[in-house]
Coordinates of C-alpha atoms in Angstrom, one line a residue:
X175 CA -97.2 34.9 -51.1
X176 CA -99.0 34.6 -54.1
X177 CA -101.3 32.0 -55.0
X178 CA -99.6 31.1 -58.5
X179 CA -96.6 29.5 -56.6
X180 CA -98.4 28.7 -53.4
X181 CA -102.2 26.7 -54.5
X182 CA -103.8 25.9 -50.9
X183 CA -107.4 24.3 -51.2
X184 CA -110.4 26.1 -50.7
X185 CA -113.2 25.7 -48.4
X186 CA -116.9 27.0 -49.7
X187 CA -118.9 28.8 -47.1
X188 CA -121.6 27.6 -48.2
X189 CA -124.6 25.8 -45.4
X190 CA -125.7 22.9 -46.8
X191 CA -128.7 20.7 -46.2
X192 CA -128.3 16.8 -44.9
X193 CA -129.4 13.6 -45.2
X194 CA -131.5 11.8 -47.7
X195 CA -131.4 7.8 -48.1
X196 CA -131.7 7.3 -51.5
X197 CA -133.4 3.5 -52.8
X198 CA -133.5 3.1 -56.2
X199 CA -136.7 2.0 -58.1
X200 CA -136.6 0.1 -61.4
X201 CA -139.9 0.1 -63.2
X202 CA -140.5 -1.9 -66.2
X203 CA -140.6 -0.6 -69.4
X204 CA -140.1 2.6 -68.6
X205 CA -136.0 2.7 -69.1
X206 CA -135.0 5.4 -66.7
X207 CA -134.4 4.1 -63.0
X208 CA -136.1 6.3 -60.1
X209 CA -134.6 7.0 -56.9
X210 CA -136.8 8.4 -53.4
X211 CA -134.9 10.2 -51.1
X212 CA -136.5 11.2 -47.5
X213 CA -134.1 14.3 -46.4
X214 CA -133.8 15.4 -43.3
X215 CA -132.5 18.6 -42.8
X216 CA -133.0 21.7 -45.4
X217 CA -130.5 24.8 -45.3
X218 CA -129.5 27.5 -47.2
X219 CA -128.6 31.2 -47.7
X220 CA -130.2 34.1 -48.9
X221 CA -129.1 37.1 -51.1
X222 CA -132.1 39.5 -51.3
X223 CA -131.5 40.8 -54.6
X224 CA -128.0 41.8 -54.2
X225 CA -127.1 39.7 -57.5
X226 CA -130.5 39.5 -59.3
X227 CA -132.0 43.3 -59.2
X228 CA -135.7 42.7 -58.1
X229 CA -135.7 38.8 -57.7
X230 CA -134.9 36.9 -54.2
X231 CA -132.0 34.4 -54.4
X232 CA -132.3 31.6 -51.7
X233 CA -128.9 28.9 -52.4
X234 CA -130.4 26.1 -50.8
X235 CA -128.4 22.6 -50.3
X236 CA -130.3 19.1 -49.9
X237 CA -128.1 16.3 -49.0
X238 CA -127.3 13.1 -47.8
X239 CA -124.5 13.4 -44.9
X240 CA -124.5 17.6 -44.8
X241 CA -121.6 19.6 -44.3
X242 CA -118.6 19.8 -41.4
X243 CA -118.0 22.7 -39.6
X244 CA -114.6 23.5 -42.0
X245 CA -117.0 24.2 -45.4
X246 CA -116.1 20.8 -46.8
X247 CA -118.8 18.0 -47.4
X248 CA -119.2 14.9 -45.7
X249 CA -117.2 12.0 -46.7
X250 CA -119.5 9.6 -49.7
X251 CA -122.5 12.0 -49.7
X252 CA -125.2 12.9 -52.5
X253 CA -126.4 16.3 -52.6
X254 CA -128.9 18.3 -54.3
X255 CA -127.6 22.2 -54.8
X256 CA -130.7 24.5 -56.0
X257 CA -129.8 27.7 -57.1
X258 CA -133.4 29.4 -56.6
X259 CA -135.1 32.7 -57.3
X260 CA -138.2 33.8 -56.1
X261 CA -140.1 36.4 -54.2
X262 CA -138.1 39.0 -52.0
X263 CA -138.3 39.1 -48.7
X264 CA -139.8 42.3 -47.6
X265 CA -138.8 42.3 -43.6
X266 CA -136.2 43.3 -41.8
X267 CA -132.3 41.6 -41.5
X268 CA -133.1 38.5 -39.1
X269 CA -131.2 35.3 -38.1
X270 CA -133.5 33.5 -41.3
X271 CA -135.8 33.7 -43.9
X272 CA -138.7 31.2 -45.3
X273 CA -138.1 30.3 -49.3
X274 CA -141.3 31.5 -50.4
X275 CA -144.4 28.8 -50.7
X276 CA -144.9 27.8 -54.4
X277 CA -143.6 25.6 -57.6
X278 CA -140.3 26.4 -58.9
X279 CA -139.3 25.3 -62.3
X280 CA -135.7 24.3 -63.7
X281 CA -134.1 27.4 -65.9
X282 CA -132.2 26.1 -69.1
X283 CA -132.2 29.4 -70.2
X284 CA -130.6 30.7 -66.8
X285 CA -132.6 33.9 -66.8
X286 CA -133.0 34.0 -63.4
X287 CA -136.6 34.7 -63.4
X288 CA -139.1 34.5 -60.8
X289 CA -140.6 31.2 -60.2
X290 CA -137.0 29.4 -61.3
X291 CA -133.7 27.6 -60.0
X292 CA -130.9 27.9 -62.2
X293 CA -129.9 25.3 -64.7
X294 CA -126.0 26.8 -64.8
X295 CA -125.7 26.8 -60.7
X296 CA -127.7 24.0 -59.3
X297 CA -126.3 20.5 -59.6
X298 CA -126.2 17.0 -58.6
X299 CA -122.8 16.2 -56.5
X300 CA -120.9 13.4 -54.5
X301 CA -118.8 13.5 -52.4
X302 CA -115.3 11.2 -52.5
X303 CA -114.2 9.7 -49.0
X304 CA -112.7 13.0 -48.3
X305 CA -115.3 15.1 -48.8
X306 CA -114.4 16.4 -52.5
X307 CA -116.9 16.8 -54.6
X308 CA -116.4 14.5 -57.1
X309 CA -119.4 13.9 -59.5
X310 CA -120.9 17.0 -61.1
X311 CA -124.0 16.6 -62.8
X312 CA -126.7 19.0 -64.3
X313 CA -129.9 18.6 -64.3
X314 CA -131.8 17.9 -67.6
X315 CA -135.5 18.7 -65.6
X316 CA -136.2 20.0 -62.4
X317 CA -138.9 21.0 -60.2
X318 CA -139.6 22.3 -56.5
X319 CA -142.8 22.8 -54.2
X320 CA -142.4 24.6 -51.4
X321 CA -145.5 24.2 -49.4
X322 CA -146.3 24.6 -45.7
X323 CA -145.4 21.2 -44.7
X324 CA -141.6 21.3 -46.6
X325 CA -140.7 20.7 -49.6
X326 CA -140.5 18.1 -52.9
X327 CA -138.3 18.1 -55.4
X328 CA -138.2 16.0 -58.9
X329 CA -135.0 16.4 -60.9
X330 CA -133.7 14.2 -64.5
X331 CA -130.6 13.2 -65.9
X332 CA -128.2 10.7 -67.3
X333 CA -132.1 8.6 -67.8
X334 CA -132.5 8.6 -63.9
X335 CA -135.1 10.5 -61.8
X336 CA -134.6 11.5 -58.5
X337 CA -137.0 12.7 -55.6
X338 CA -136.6 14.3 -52.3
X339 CA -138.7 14.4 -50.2
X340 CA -138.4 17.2 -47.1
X341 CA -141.0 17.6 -44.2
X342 CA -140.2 20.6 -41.8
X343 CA -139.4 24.5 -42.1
X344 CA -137.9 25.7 -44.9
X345 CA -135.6 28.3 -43.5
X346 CA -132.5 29.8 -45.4
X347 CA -130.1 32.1 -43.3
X348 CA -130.3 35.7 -43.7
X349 CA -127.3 37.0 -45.9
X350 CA -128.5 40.5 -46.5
X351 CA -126.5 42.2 -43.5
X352 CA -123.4 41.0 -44.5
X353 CA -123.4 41.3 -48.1
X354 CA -120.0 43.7 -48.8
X355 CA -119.8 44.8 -45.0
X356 CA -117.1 43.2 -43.0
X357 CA -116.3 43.6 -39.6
X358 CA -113.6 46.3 -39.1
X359 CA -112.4 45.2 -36.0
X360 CA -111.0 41.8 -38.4
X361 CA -110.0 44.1 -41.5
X362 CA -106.5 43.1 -43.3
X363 CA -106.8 46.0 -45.4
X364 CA -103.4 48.4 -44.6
X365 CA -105.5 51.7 -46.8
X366 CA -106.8 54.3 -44.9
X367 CA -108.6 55.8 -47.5
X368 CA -109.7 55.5 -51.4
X369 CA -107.0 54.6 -54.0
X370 CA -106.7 54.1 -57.8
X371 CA -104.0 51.8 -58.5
X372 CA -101.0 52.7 -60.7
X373 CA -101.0 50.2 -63.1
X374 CA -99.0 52.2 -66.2
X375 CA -95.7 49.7 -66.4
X376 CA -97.6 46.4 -65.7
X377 CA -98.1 43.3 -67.7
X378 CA -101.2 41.3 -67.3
X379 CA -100.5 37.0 -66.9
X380 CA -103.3 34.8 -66.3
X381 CA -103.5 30.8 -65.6
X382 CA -106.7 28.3 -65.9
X383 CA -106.9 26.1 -62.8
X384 CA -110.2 23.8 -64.3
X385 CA -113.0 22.6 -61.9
X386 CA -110.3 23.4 -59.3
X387 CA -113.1 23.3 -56.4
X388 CA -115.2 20.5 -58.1
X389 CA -118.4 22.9 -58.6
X390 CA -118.8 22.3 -62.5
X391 CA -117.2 26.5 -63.4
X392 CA -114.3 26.9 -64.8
X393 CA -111.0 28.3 -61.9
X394 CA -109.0 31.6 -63.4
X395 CA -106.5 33.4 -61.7
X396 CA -105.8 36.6 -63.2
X397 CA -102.8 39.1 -62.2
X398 CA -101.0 42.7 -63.2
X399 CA -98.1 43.1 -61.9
X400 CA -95.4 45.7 -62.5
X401 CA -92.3 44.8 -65.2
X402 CA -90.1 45.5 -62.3
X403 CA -92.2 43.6 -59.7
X404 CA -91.9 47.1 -58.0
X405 CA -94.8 49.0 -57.0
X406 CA -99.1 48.2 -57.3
X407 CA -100.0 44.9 -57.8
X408 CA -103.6 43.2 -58.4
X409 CA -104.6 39.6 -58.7
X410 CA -108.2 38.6 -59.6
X411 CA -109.2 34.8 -58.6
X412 CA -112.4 34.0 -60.9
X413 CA -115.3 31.6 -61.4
X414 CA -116.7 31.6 -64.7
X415 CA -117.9 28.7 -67.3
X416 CA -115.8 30.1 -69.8
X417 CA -113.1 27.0 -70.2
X418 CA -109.5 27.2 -71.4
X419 CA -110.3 27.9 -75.0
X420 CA -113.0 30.5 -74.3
X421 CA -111.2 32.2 -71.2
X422 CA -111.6 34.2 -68.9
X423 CA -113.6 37.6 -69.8
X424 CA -116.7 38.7 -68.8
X425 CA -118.3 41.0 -65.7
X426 CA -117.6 40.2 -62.5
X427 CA -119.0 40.8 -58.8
X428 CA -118.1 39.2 -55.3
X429 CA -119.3 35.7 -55.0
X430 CA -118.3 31.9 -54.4
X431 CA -116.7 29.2 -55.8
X432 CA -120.8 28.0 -56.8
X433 CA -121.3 31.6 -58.8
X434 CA -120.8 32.3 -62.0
X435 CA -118.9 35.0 -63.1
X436 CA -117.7 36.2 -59.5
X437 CA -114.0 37.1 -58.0
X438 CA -113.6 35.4 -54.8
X439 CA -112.9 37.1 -51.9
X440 CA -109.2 37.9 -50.7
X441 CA -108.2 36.2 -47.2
X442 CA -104.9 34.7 -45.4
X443 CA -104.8 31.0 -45.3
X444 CA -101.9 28.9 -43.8
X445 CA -100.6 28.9 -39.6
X446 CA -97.3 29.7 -38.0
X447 CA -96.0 26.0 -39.4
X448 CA -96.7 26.7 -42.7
X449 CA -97.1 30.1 -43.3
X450 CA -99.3 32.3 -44.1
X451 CA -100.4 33.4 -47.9
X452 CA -103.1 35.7 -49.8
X453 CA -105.8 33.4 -51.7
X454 CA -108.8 35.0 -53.4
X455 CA -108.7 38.6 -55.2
X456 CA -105.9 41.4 -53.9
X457 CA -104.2 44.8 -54.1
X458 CA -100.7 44.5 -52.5
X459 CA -97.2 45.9 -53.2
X460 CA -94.2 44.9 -52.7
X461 CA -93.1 46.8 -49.5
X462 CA -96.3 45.1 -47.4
X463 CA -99.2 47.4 -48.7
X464 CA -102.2 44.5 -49.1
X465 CA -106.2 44.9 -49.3
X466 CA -108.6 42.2 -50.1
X467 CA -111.2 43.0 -52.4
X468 CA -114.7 41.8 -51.1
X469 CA -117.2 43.4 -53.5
X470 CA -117.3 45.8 -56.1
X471 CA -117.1 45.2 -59.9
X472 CA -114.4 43.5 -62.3
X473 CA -114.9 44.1 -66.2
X474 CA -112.4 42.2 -68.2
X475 CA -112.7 42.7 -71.7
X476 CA -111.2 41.8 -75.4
X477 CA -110.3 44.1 -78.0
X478 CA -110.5 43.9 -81.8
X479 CA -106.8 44.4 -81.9
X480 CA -106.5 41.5 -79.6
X481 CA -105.5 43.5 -76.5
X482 CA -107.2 43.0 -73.3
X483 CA -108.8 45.6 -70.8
X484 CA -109.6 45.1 -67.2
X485 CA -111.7 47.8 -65.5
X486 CA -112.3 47.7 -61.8
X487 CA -114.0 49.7 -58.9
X488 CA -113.6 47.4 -55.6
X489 CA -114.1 47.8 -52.1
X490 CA -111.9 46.0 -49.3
X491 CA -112.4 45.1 -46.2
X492 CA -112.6 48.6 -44.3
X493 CA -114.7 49.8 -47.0
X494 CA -112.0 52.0 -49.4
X495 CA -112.5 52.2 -53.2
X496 CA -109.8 50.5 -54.9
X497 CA -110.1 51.3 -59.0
X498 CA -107.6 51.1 -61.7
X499 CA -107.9 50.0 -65.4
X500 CA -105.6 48.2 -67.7
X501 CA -104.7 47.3 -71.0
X502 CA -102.2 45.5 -73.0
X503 CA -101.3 41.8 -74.7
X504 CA -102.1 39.3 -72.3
X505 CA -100.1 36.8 -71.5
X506 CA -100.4 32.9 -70.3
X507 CA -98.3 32.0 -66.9

């Protein structure tokens, strides 16, 4: 039932833009080789400033073959992820929004600032022949123009240059409506009401899982459970670039397998064949009690005497408050 003995893959829910036929350009003496790329199709999502306080976030996606319906990428595609922040948008929840007109410059420093795209979540990326994304790349310059005709970007790395080149709207669909609301007529969530979770006989075990979903962060799962496997149980799934010999602490809010420091959502994967299982972030007990955690906050913490602390204040799916705090000698799976 638990996704440390039962590891399904992941599909990101992401939209994602298509096509772009690359030809590469070799000019002499400059020594890095220059690809132009017409794309046709530009989509995205966007966050108001429900992770960046005062800044729009637009998660736009330029590619080569786009996305199946599933969430996974089209077999042997290129794609261009840009992680971008820029003005909010000021009217009301609608279908989409337009990425605001302007020049957008790449963010080594990932301060999310106005005017930017993030070095840490945008990224160059094939896909394999079964739609994995299996090149990650960073970008070592970047910039975008938005303008009323589409858009243009320029990005650097590994001694190539590549540019896209996008004629049309640039439209990103409206997130803002559903951003920690889910519908309650689909809710898992057994709680009828608020709960802090007994976690007073527990033991915290934790397990690193890589670029598990090919997006360049770092996979965590992180669990309490009770000594006697009786009673509350939590299990935090996290994205975070902290690797195996940094691990896993840090702040944490409801994202995607592309964000940073972010839980992932709970939900039940598997069919009758199979069987069904709980992937993402949970509360569950042993005698069927179960609520996925779909925002909120996760602070996990290290202690000068080596302990670790993991504070939490979550909501689930019919909109409880699930909190509890821990604290003990971690341990590795």
């Amino acid at each position: 039932m638990n996704r440390l003995f039962y590891r399904l893959l992941a599909i990101a829910a992401l939209l994602m833009v298509a096509g772009c036929n690359c030809k590469e350009e070799v000019e002499t003496p400059t020594p890095a080789i220059k690809f132009v790329c017409t794309a046709h199709h530009f989509d995205g999502e966007y966050y108001g400033d429900h992770f960046t306080p005062g800044v729009g976030n637009y998660f736009i996606h330029i590619s080569t073959k786009g996305f199946q319906e599933s969430g996974f990428a089209m077999p042997n595609g290129t794609f261009f992820r840009i992680d971008l922040y820029g003005a909010l948008y000021e009217g009301d929840n609608t279908d989409s929004v337009p990425v605001p007109k302007g020049v957008y410059k790449l963010d080594k420093n990932n301060t999310f600032a106005d005017g930017t795209f993030s070095m840490a979540n945008s990224k160059f990326l094939k896909s394999d022949y079964e739609g994995y994304f299996t090149t990650t790349k960073s970008f070592d310059y970047g910039e975008l123009q938005i303008t009323d005709e589409g858009a243009r970007l320029v990005v650097r790395f590994d001694d190539k240059e590549y540019t896209a080149i996008y004629e049309g709207e640039t439209m990103v669909k409206d997130m803002r409506s559903s951003l920690g609301k889910e519908d309650p007529d689909s809710a898992i969530s057994t709680l009828t009401s608020d709960y802090t979770v007994q976690l007073d006989d527990h033991e915290l075990m934790y397990v690193w899982y890589g670029d598990y979903y090919y997006t360049g962060l770092h996979n965590w799962m992180v669990v309490i459970w009770p000594k006697s496997r009786v009673g509350d149980h939590v299990q935090f799934d996290l994205m975070s670039q902290r690797s195996a010999s940094d691990y896993y602490y840090g702040n944490y809010t409801a994202g995607d397998t592309n964000r940073k420091n972010s839980f992932l959502k709970g939900y039940i994967s598997g069919d009758n064949s199979s069987g069904y299982y709980m992937e993402g972030s949970w509360y569950y007990t042993d005698d069927g009690a179960l609520a996925p955690f779909v925002d909120g906050a996760l602070v996990i913490t290290h202690e000068n005497d080596n302990t670790t602390t993991v504070t939490f204040t979550l909501l689930d799916d019919r909109g409880n408050t699930i909190s509890g705090t821990w604290s003990g000698m971690a341990q590795e799976y």
